[in-house]
GROMACS .gro file of C-alpha atoms in nm:
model
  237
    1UNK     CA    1  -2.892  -0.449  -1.002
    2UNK     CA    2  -2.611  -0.672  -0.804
    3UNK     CA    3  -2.305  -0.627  -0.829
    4UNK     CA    4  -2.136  -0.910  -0.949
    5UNK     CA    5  -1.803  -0.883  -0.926
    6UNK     CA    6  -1.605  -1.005  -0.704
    7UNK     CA    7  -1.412  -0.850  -0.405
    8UNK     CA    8  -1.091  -0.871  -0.583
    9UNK     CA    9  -1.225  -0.710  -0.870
   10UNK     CA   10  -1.388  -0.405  -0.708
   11UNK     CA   11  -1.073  -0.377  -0.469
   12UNK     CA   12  -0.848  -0.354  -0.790
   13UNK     CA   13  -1.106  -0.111  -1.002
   14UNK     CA   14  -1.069   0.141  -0.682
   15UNK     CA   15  -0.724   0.178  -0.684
   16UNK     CA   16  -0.737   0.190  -1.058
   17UNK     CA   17  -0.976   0.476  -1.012
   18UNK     CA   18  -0.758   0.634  -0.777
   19UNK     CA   19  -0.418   0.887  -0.807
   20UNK     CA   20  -0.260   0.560  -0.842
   21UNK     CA   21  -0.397   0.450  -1.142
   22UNK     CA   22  -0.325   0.448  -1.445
   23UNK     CA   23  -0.445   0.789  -1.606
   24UNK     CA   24  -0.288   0.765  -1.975
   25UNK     CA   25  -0.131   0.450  -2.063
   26UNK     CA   26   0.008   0.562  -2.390
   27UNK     CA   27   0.243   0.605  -2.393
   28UNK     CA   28   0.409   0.387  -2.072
   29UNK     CA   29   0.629   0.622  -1.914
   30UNK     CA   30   0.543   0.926  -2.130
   31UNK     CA   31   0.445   1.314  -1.983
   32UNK     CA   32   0.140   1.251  -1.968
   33UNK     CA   33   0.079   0.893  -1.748
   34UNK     CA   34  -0.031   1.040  -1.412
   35UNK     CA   35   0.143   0.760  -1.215
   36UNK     CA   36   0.501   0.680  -1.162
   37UNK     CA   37   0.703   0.426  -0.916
   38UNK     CA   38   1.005   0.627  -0.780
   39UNK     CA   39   1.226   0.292  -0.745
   40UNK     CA   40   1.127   0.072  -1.012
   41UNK     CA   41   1.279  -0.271  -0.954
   42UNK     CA   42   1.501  -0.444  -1.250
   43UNK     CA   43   1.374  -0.766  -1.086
   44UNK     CA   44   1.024  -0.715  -1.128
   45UNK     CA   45   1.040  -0.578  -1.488
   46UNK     CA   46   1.355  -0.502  -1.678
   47UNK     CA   47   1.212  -0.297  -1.962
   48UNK     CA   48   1.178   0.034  -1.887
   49UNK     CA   49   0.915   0.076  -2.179
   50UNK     CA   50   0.670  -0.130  -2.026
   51UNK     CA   51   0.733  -0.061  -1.668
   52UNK     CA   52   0.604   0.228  -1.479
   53UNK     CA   53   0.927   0.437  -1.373
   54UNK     CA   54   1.045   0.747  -1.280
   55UNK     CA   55   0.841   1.035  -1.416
   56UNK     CA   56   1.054   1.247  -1.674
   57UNK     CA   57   0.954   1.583  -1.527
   58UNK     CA   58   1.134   1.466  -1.243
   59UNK     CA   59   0.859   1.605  -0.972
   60UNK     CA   60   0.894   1.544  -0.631
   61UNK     CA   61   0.865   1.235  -0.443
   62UNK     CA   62   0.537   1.153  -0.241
   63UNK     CA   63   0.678   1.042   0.090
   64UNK     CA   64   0.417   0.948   0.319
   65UNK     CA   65   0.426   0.985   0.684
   66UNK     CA   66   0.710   0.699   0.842
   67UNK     CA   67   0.560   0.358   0.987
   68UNK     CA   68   0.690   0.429   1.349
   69UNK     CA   69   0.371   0.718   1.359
   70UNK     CA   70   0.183   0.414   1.435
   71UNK     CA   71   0.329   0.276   1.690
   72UNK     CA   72   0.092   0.233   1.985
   73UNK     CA   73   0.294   0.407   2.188
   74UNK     CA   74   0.599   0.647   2.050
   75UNK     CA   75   0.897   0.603   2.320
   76UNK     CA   76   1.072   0.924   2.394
   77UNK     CA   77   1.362   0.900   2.206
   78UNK     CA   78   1.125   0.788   1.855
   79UNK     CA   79   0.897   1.106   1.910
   80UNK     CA   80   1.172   1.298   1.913
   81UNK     CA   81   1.295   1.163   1.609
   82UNK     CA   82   0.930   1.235   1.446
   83UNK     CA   83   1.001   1.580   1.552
   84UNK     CA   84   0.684   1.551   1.769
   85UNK     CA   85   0.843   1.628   2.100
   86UNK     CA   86   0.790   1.607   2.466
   87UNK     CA   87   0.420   1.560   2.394
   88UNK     CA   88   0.367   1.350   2.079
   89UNK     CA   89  -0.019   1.288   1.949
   90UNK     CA   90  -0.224   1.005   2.095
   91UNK     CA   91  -0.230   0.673   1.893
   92UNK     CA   92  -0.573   0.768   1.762
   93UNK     CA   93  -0.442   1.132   1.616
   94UNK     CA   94  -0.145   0.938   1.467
   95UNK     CA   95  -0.382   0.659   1.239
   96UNK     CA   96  -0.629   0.950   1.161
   97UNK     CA   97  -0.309   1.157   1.050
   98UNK     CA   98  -0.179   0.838   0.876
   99UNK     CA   99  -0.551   0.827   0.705
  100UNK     CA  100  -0.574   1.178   0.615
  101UNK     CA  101  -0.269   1.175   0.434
  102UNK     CA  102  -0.313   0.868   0.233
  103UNK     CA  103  -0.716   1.013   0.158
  104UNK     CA  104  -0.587   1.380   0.082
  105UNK     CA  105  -0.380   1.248  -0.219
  106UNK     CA  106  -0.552   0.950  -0.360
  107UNK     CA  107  -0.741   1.199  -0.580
  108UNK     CA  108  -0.450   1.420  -0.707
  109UNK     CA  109  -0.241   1.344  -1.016
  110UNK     CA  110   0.074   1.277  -1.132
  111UNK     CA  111   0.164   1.069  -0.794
  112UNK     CA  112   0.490   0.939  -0.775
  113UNK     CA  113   0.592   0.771  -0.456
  114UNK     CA  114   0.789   0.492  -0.360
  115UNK     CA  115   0.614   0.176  -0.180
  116UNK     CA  116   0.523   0.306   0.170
  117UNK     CA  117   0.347   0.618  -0.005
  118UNK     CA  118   0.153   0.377  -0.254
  119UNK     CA  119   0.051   0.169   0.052
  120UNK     CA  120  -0.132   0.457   0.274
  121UNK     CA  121  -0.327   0.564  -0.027
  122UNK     CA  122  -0.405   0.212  -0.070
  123UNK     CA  123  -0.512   0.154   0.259
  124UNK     CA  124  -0.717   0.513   0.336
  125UNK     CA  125  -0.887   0.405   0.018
  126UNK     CA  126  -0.964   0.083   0.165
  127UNK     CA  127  -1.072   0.232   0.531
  128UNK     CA  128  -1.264   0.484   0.345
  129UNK     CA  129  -1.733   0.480   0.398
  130UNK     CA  130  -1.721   0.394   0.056
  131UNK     CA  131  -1.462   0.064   0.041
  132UNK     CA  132  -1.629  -0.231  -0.131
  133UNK     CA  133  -1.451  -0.393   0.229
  134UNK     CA  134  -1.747  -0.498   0.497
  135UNK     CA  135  -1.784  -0.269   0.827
  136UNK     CA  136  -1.548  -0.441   1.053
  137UNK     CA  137  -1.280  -0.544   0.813
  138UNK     CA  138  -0.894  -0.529   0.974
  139UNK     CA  139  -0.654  -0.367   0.705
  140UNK     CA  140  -0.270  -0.433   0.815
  141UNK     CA  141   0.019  -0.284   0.705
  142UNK     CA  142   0.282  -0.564   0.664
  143UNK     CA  143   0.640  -0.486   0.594
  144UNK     CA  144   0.910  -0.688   0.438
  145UNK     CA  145   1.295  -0.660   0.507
  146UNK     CA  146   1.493  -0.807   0.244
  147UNK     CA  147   1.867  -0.698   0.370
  148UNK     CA  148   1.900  -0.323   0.375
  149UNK     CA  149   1.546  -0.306   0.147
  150UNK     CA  150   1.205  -0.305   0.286
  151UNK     CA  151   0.854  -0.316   0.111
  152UNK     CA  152   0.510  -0.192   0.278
  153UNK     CA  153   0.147  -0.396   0.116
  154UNK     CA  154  -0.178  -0.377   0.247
  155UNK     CA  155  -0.289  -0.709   0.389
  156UNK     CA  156  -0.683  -0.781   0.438
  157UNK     CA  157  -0.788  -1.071   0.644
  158UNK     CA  158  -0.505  -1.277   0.716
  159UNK     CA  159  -0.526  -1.591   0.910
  160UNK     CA  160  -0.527  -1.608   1.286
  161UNK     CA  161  -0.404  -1.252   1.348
  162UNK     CA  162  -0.257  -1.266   1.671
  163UNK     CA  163   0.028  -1.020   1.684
  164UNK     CA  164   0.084  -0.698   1.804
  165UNK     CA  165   0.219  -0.347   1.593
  166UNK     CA  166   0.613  -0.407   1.583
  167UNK     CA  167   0.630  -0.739   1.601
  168UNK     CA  168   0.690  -1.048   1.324
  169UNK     CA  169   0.412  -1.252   1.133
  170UNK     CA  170   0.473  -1.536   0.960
  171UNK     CA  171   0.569  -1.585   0.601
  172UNK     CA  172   0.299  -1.519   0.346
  173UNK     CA  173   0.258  -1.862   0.227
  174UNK     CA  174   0.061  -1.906   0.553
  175UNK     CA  175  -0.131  -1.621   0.561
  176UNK     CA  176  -0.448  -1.819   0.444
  177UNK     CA  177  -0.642  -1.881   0.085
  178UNK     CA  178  -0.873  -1.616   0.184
  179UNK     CA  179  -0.618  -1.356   0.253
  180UNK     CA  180  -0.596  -1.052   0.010
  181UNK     CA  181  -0.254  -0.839  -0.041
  182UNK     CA  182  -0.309  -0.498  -0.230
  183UNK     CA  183  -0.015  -0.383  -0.391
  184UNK     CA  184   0.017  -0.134  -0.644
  185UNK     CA  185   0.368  -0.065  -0.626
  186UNK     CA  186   0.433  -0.405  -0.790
  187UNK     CA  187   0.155  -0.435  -1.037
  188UNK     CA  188   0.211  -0.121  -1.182
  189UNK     CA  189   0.574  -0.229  -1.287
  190UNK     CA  190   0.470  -0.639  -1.373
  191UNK     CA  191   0.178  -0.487  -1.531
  192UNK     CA  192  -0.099  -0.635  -1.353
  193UNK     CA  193  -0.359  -0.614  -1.128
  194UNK     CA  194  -0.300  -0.500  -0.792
  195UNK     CA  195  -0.457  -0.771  -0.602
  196UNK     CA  196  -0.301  -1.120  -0.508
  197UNK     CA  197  -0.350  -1.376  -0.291
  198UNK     CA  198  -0.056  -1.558  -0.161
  199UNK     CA  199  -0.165  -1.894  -0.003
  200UNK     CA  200  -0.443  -2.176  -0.112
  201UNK     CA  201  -0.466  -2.268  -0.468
  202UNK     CA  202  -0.497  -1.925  -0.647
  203UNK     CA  203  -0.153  -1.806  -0.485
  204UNK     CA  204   0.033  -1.600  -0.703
  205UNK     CA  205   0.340  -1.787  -0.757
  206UNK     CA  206   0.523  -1.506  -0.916
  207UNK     CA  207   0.429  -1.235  -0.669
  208UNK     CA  208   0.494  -1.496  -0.356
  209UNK     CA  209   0.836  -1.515  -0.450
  210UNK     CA  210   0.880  -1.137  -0.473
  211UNK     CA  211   0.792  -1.106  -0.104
  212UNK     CA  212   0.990  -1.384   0.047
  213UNK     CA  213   1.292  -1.431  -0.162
  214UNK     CA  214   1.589  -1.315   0.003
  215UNK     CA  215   1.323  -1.197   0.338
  216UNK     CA  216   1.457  -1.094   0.636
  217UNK     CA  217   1.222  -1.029   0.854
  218UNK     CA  218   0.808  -1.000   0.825
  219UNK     CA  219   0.657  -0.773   1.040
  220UNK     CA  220   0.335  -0.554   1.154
  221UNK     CA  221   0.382  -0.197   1.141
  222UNK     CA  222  -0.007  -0.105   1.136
  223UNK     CA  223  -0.351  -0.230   1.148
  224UNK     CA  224  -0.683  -0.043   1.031
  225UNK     CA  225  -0.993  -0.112   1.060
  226UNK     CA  226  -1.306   0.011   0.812
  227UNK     CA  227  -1.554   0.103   1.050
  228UNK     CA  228  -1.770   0.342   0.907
  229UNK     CA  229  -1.689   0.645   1.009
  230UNK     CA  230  -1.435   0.766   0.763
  231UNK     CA  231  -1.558   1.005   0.513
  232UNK     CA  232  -1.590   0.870   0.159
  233UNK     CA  233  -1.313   0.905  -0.130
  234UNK     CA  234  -1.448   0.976  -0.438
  235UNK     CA  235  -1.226   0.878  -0.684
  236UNK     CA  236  -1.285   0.837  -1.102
  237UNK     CA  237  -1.547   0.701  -1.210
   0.00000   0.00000   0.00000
């Protein structure tokens, strides 16, 4: 039988299916969810009873490994920062130990993370054998300063890609109609899916505003690619 849904829709049921979904959603913020946002924002949802916030149990933070790892090359002085060394991993070890990380807990519950540890379970999920993406697909990790706060997504085929890790891309409303942002982080708290697009005519008005109100700077801090070889995730069915 073919599948008939669309990419969107089999994007967003995989990272439902995943630690970042929602496991129990009764009650919102109760013992039992199996997902929480570590830094729930006021200005995304200002009801804490509908919102995905800080788990109760108070368990510890998923921080996943810092965006500087995938740098294509680590200068000295950032290696030794990443407590790497004289001799930090190639570029290659660092992704695959960017990947790893992001695979290893996208099937473990309760997560609770903060934005950058949503994003590289999003995108392992996405580079994974088994991501409804095409062989070939490019995955970037995008972030967004807004003054002394900063946001990571996961950004799939975004118009004329032409920059390098480290350096600034253009505001999302130019990103292109076909352009897909995954973002968890945010749709668990405005309580919706976690796929937008953020140019052409089914931009997310709402969700475009949240990434460049108040921006600073845009800026590539990653890119993926699904090529085949990662092993598959298996998440819930």
């Amino acid at each position: 039988m073919t599948d008939t849904q669309s990419l969107e829709d089999r994007i967003a049921t995989r990272i439902q299916a995943s630690s970042l979904g929602v496991a129990v959603a009764d009650p919102v913020n109760g013992p039992d969810q199996g997902v929480y946002v570590d830094n729930p924002y006021n200005a995304i949802n200002p009801d804490p009873r509908s919102r995905f916030g800080k788990d109760p149990r108070n368990r510890p933070v998923q921080y996943a490994p810092r965006s500087d790892t995938l740098l294509p090359v680590l200068p000295r002085l950032k290696a030794l920062s990443l407590g790497y060394g004289d001799t930090p991993p190639s570029h290659s070890d660092r992704v695959k130990a960017y990947l790893d990380w992001g695979a290893a807990r996208a099937v473990k519950q309760p997560f609770v993370g903060v934005c950058e540890s949503f994003n590289a379970v999003v995108i392992a999920i996405l580079a994974a054998k088994n991501s409804p993406l095409a062989t070939g697909t490019v995955i970037e990790y995008v972030g967004v300063k807004q003054g002394s706060l900063g946001h990571a997504i996961a950004v799939i085929d975004r118009a004329n890609r032409v920059e390098a890790v480290g350096e600034a891309v253009p505001a999302p409303g130019e990103w292109g109609a076909d352009c897909i942002v995954v973002d968890q982080w945010y749709a668990l708290q405005a309580r919706t899916a976690p796929v937008f697009h953020v140019a052409g005519p089914h931009a997310d008005q709402a969700y475009l505003a949240f990434l460049t109100n108040g921006t600073t700077r845009t800026g590539l801090y990653g890119t993926f690619t699904k090529d085949g070889t990662r092993a598959n995730i298996t998440l819930r069915a």
